[in-house]
PDB file of N, CA and C in Angstrom:
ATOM      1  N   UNK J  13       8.412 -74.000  52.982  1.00 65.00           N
ATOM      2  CA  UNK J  13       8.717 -73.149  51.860  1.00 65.00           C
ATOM      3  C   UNK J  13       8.940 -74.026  50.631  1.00 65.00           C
ATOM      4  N   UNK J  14       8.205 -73.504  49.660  1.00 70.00           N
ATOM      5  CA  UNK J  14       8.599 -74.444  47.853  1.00 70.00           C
ATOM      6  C   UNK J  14      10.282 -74.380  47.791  1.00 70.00           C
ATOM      7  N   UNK J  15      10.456 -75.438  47.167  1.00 75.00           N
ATOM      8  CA  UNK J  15      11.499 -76.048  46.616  1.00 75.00           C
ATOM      9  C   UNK J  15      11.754 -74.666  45.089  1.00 75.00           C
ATOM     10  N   UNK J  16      12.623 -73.990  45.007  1.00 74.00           N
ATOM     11  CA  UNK J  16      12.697 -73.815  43.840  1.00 74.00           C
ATOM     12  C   UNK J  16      13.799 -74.467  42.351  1.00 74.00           C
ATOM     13  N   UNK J  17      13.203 -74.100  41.498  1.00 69.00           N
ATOM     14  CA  UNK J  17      14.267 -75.226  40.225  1.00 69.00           C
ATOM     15  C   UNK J  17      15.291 -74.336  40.499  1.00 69.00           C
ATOM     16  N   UNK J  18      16.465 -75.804  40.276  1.00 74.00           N
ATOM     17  CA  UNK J  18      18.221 -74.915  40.061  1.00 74.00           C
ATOM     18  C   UNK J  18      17.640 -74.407  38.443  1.00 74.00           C
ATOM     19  N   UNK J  19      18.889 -73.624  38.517  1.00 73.00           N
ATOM     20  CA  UNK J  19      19.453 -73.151  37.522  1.00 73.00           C
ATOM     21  C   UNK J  19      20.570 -73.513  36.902  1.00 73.00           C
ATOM     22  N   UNK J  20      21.059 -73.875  35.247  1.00 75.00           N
ATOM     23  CA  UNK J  20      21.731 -74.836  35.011  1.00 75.00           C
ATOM     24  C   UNK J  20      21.738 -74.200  33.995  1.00 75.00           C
ATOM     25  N   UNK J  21      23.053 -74.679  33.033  1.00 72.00           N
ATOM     26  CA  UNK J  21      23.293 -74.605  31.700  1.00 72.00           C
ATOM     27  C   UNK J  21      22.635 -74.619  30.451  1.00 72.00           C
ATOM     28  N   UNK J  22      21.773 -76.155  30.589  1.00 71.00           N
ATOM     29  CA  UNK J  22      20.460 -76.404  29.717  1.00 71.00           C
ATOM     30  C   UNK J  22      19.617 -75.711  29.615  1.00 71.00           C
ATOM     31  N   UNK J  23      19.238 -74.414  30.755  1.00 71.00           N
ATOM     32  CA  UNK J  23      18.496 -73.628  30.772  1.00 71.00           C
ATOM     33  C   UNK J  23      18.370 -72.415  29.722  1.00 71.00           C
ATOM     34  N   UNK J  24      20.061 -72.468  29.821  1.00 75.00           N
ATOM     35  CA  UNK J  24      20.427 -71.632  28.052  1.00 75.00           C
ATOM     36  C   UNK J  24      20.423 -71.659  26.664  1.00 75.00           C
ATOM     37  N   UNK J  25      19.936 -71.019  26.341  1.00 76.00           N
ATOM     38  CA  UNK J  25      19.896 -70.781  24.818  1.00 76.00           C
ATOM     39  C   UNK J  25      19.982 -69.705  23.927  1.00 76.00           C
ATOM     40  N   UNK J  26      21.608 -70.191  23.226  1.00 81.00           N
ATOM     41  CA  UNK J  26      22.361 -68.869  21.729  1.00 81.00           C
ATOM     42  C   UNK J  26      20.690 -68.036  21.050  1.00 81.00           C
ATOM     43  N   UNK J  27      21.596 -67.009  21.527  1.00 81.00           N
ATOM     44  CA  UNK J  27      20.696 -66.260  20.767  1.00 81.00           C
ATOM     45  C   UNK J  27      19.877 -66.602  19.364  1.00 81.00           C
ATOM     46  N   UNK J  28      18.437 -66.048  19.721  1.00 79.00           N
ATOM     47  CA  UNK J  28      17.717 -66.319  18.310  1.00 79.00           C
ATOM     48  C   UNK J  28      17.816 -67.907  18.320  1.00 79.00           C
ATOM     49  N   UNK J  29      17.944 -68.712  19.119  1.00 78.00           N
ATOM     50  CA  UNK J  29      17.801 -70.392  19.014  1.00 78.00           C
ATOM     51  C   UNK J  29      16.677 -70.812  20.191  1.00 78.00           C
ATOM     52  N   UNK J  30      16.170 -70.019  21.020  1.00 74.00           N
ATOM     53  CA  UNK J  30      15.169 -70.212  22.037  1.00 74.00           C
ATOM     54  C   UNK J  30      13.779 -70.708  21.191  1.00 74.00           C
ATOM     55  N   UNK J  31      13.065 -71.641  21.879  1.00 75.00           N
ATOM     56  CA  UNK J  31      11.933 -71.971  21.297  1.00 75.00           C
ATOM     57  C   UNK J  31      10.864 -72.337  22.079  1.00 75.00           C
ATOM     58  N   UNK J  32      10.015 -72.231  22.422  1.00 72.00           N
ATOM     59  CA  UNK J  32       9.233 -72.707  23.495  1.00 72.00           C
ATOM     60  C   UNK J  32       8.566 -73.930  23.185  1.00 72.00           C
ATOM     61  N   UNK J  33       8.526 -74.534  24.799  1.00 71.00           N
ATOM     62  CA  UNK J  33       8.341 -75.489  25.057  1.00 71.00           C
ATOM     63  C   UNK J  33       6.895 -76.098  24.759  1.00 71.00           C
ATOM     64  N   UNK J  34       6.289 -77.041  24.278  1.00 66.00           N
ATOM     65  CA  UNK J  34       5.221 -77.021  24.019  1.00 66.00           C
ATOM     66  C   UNK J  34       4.829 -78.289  24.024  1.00 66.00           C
ATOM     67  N   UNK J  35       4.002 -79.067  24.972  1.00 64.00           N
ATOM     68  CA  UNK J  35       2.963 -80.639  25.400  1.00 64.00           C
ATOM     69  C   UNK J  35       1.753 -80.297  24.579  1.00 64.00           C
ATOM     70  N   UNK J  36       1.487 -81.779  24.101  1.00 62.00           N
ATOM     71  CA  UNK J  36       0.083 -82.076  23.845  1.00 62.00           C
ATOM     72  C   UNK J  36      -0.832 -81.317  24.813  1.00 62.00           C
ATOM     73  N   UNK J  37      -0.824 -80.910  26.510  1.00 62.00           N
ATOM     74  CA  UNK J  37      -1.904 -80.840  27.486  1.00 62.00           C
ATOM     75  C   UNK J  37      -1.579 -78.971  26.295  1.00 62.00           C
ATOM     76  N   UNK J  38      -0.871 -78.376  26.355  1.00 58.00           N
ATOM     77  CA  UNK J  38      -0.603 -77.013  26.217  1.00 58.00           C
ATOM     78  C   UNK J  38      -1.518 -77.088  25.040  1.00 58.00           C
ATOM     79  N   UNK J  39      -1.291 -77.469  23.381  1.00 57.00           N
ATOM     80  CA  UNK J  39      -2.258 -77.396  22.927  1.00 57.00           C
ATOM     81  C   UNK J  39      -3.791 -77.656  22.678  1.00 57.00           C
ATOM     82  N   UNK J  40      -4.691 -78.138  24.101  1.00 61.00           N
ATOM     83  CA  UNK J  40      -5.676 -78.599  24.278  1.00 61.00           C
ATOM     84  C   UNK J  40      -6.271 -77.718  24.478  1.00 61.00           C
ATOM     85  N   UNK J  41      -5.481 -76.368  24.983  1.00 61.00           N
ATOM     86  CA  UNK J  41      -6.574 -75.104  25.513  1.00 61.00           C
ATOM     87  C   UNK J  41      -6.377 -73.866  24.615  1.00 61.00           C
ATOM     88  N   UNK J  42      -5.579 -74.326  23.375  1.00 58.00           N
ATOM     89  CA  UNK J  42      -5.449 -72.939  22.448  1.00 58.00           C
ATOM     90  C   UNK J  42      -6.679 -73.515  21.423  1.00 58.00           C
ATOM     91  N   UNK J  43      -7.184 -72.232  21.110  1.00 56.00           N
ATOM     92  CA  UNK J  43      -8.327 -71.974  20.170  1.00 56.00           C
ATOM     93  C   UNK J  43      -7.657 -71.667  18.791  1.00 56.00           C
ATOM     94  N   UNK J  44      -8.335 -72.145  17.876  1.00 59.00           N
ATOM     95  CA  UNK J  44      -7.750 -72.445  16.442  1.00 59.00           C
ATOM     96  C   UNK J  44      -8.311 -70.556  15.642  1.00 59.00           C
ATOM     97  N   UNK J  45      -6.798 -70.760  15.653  1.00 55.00           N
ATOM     98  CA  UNK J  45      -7.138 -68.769  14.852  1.00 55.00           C
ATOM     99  C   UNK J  45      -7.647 -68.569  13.096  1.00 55.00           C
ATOM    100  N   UNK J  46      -8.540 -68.152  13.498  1.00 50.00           N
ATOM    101  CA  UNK J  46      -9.081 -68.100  11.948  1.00 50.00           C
ATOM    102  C   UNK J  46      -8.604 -67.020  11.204  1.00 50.00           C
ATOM    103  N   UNK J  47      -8.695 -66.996   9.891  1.00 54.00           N
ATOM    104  CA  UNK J  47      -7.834 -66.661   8.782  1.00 54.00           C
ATOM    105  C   UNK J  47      -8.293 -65.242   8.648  1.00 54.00           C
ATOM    106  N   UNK J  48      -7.635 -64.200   8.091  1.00 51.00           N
ATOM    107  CA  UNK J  48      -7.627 -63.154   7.661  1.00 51.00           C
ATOM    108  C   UNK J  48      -8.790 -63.092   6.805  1.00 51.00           C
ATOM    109  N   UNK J  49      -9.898 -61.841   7.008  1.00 57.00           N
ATOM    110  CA  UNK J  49     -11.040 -61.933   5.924  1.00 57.00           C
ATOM    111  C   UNK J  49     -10.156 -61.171   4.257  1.00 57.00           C
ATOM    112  N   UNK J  50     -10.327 -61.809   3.234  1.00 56.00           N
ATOM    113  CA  UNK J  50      -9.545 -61.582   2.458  1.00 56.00           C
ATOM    114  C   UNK J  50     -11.075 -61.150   1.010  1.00 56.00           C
ATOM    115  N   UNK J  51     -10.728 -59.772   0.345  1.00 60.00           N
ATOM    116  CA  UNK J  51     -11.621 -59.226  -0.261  1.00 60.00           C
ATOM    117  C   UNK J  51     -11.422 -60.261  -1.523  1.00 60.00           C
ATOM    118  N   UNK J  52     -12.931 -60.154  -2.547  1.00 65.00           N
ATOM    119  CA  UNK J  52     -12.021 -61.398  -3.505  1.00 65.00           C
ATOM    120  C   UNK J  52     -11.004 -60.979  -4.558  1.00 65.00           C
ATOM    121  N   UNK J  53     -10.597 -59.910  -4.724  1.00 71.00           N
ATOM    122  CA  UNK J  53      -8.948 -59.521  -5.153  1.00 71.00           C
ATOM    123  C   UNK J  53      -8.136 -59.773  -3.805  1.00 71.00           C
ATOM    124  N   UNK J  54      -8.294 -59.962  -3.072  1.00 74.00           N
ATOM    125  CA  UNK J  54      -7.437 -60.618  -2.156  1.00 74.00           C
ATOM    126  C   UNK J  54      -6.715 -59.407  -1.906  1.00 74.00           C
ATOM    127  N   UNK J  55      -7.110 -57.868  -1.400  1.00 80.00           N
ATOM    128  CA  UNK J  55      -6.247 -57.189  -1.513  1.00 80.00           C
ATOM    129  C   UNK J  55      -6.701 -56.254  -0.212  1.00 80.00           C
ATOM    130  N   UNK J  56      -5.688 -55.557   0.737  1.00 81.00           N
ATOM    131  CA  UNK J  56      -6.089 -54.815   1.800  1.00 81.00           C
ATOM    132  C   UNK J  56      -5.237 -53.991   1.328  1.00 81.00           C
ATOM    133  N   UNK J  57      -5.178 -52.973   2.110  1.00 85.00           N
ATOM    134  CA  UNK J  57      -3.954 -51.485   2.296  1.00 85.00           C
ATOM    135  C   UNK J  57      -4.545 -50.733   3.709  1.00 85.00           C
ATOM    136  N   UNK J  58      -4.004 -51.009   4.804  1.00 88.00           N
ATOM    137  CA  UNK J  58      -3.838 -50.513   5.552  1.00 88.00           C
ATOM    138  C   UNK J  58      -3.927 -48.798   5.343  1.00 88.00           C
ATOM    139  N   UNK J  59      -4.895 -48.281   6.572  1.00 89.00           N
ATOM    140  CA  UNK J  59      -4.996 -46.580   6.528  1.00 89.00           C
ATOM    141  C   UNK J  59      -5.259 -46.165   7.546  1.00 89.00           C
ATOM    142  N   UNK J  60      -4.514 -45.616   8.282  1.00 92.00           N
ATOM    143  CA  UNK J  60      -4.541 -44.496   9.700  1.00 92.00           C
ATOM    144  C   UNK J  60      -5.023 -43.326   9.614  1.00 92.00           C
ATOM    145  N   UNK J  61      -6.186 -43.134  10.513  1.00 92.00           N
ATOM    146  CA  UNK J  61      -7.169 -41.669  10.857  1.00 92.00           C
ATOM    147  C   UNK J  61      -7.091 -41.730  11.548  1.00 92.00           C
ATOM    148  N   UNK J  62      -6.226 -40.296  12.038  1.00 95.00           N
ATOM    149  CA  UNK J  62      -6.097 -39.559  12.766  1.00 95.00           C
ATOM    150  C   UNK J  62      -7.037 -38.715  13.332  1.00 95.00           C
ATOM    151  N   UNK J  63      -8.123 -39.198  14.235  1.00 95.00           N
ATOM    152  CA  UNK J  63      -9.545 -38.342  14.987  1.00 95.00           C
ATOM    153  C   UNK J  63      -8.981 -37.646  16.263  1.00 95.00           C
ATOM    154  N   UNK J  64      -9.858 -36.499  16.576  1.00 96.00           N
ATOM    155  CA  UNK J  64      -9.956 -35.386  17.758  1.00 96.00           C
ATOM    156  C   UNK J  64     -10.836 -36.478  18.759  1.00 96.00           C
ATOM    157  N   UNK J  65     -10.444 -36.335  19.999  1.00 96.00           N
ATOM    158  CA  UNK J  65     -11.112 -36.990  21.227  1.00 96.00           C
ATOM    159  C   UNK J  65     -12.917 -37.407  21.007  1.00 96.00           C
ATOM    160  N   UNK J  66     -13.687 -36.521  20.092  1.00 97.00           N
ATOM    161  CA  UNK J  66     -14.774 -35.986  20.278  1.00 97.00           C
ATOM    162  C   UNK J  66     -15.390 -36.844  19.322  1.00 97.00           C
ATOM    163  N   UNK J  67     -14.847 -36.590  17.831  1.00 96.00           N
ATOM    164  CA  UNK J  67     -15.154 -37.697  17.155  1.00 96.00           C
ATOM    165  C   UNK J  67     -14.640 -38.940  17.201  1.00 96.00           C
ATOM    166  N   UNK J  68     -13.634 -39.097  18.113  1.00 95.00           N
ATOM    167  CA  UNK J  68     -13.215 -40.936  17.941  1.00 95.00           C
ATOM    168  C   UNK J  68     -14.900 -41.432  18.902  1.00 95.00           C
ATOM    169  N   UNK J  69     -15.170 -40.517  20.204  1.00 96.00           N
ATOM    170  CA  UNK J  69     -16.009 -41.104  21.116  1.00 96.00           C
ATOM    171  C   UNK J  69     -17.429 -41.491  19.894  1.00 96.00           C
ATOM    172  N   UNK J  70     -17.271 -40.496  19.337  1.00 95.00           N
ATOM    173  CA  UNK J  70     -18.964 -40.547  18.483  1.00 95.00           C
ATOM    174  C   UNK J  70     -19.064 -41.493  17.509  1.00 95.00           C
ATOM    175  N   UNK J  71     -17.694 -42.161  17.360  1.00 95.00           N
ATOM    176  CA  UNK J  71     -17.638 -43.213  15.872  1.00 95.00           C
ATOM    177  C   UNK J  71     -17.919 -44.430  16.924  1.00 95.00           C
ATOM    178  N   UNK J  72     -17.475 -44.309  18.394  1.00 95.00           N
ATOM    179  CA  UNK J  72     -17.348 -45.558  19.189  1.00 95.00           C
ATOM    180  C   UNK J  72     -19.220 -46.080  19.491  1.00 95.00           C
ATOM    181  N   UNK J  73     -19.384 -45.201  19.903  1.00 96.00           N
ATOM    182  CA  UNK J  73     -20.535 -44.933  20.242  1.00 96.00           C
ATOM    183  C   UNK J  73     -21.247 -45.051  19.277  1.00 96.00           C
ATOM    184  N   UNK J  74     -21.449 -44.293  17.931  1.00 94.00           N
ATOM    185  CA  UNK J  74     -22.145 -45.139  16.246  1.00 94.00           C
ATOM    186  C   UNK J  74     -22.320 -46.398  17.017  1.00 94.00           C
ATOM    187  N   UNK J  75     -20.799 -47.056  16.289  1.00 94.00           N
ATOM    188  CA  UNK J  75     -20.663 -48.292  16.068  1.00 94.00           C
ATOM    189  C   UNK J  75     -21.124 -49.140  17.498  1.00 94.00           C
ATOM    190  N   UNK J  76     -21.231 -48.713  18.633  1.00 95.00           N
ATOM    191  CA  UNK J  76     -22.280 -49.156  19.673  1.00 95.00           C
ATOM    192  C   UNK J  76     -23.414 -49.542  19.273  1.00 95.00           C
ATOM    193  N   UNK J  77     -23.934 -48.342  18.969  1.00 95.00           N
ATOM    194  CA  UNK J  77     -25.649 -48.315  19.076  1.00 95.00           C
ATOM    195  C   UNK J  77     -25.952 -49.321  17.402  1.00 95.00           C
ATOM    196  N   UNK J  78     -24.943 -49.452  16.391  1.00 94.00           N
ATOM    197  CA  UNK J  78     -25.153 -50.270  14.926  1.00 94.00           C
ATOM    198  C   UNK J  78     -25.351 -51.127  15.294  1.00 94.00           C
ATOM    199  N   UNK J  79     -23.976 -51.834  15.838  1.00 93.00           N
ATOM    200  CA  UNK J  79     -23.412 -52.953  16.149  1.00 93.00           C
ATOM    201  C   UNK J  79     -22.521 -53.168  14.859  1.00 93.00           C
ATOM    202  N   UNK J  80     -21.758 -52.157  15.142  1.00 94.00           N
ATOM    203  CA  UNK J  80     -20.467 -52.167  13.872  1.00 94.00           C
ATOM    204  C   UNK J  80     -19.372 -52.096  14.024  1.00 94.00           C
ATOM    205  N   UNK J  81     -18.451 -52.072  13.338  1.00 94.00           N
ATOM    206  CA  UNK J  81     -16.965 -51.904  14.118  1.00 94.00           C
ATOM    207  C   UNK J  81     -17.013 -50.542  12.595  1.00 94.00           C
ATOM    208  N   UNK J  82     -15.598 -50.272  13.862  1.00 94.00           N
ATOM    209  CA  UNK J  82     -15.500 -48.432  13.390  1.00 94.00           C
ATOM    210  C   UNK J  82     -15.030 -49.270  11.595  1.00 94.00           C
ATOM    211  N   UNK J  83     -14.180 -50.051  11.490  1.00 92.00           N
ATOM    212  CA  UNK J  83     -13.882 -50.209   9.856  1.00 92.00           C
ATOM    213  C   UNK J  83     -15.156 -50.644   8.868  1.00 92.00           C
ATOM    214  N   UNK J  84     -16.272 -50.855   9.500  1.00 93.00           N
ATOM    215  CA  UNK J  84     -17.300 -51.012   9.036  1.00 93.00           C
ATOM    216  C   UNK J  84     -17.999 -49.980   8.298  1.00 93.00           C
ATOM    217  N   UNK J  85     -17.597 -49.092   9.667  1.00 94.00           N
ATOM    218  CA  UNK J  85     -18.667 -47.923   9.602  1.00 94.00           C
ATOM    219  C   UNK J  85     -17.796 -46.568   8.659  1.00 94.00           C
ATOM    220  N   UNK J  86     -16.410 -46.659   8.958  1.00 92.00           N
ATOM    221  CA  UNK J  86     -15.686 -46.094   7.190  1.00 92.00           C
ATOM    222  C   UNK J  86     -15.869 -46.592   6.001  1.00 92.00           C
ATOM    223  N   UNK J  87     -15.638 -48.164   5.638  1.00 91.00           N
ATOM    224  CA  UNK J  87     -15.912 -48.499   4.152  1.00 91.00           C
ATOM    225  C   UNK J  87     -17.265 -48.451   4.104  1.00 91.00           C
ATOM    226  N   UNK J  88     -18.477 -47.824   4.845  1.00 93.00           N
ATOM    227  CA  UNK J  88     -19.735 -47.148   4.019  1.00 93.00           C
ATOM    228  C   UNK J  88     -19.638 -46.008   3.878  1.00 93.00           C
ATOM    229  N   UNK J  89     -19.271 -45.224   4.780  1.00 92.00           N
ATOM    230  CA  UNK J  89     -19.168 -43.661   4.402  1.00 92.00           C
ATOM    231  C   UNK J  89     -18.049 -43.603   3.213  1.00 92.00           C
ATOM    232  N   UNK J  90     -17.290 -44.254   3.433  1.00 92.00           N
ATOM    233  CA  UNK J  90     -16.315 -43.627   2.287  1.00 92.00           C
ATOM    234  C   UNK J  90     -16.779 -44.277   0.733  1.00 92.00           C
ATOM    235  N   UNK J  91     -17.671 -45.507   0.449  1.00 92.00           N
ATOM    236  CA  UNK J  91     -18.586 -46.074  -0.139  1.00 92.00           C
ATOM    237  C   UNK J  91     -19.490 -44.777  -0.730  1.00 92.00           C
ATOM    238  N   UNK J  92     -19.909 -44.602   0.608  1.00 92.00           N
ATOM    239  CA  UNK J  92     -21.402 -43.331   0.030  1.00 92.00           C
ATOM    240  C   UNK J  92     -20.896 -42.251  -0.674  1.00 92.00           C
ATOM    241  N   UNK J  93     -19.715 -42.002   0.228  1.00 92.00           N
ATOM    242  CA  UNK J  93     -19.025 -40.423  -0.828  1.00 92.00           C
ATOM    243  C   UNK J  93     -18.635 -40.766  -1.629  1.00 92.00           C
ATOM    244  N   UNK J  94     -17.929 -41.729  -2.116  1.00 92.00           N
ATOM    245  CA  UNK J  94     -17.433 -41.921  -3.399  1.00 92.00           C
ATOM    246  C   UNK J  94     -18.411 -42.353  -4.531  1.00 92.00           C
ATOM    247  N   UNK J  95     -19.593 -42.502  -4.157  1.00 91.00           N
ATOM    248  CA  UNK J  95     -20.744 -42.772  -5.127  1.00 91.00           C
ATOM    249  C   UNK J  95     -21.343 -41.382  -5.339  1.00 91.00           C
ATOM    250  N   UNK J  96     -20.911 -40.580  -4.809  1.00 88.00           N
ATOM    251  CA  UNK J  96     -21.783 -39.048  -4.578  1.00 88.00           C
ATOM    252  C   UNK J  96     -20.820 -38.627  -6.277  1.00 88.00           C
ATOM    253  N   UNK J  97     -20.751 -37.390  -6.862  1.00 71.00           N
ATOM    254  CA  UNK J  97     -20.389 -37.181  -7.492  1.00 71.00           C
ATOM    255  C   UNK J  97     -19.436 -36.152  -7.166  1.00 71.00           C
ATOM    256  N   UNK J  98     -17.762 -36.431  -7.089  1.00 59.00           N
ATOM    257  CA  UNK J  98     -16.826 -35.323  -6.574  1.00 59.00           C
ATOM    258  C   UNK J  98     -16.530 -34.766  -7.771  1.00 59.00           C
TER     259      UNK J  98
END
């Protein structure tokens, strides 16, 4: 049967002071995260749509058969309508 580690004092750490542990071998296998795509006003605003079962499947499925992602496939439609004349 494995040996398991004691448990000890050092093991503790005051709240909000925990930090993880981290070796040179640990960062050898993390992949370097690339940056936020940033518009050139540098500006996003987050927006939640709220879809029925029927149309989330049909935007999934679009953006299948494009090869788009669903935020793709809103900033053109909402692109096209807003070029339409409201």
């Amino acid at each position: 049967m494995a040996k398991t580690a004691t448990l000890s004092s050092g093991l503790v750490a005051r709240k909000g002071a925990a930090v993880p542990t981290v070796t040179e071998t640990d960062t050898e296998h993390l992949s370097p995260v690339s940056p936020i795509k940033k518009t050139e006003a540098g500006y996003y605003k987050a927006l939640t749509v709220k879809l029925d079962k029927e149309r989330f499947h049909k935007l999934k499925q679009a953006g299948l058969i494009a090869d788009k992602s669903s935020q793709e496939i809103f900033v053109e439609a909402l692109d096209a309508y807003l070029s339409k004349d409201v």
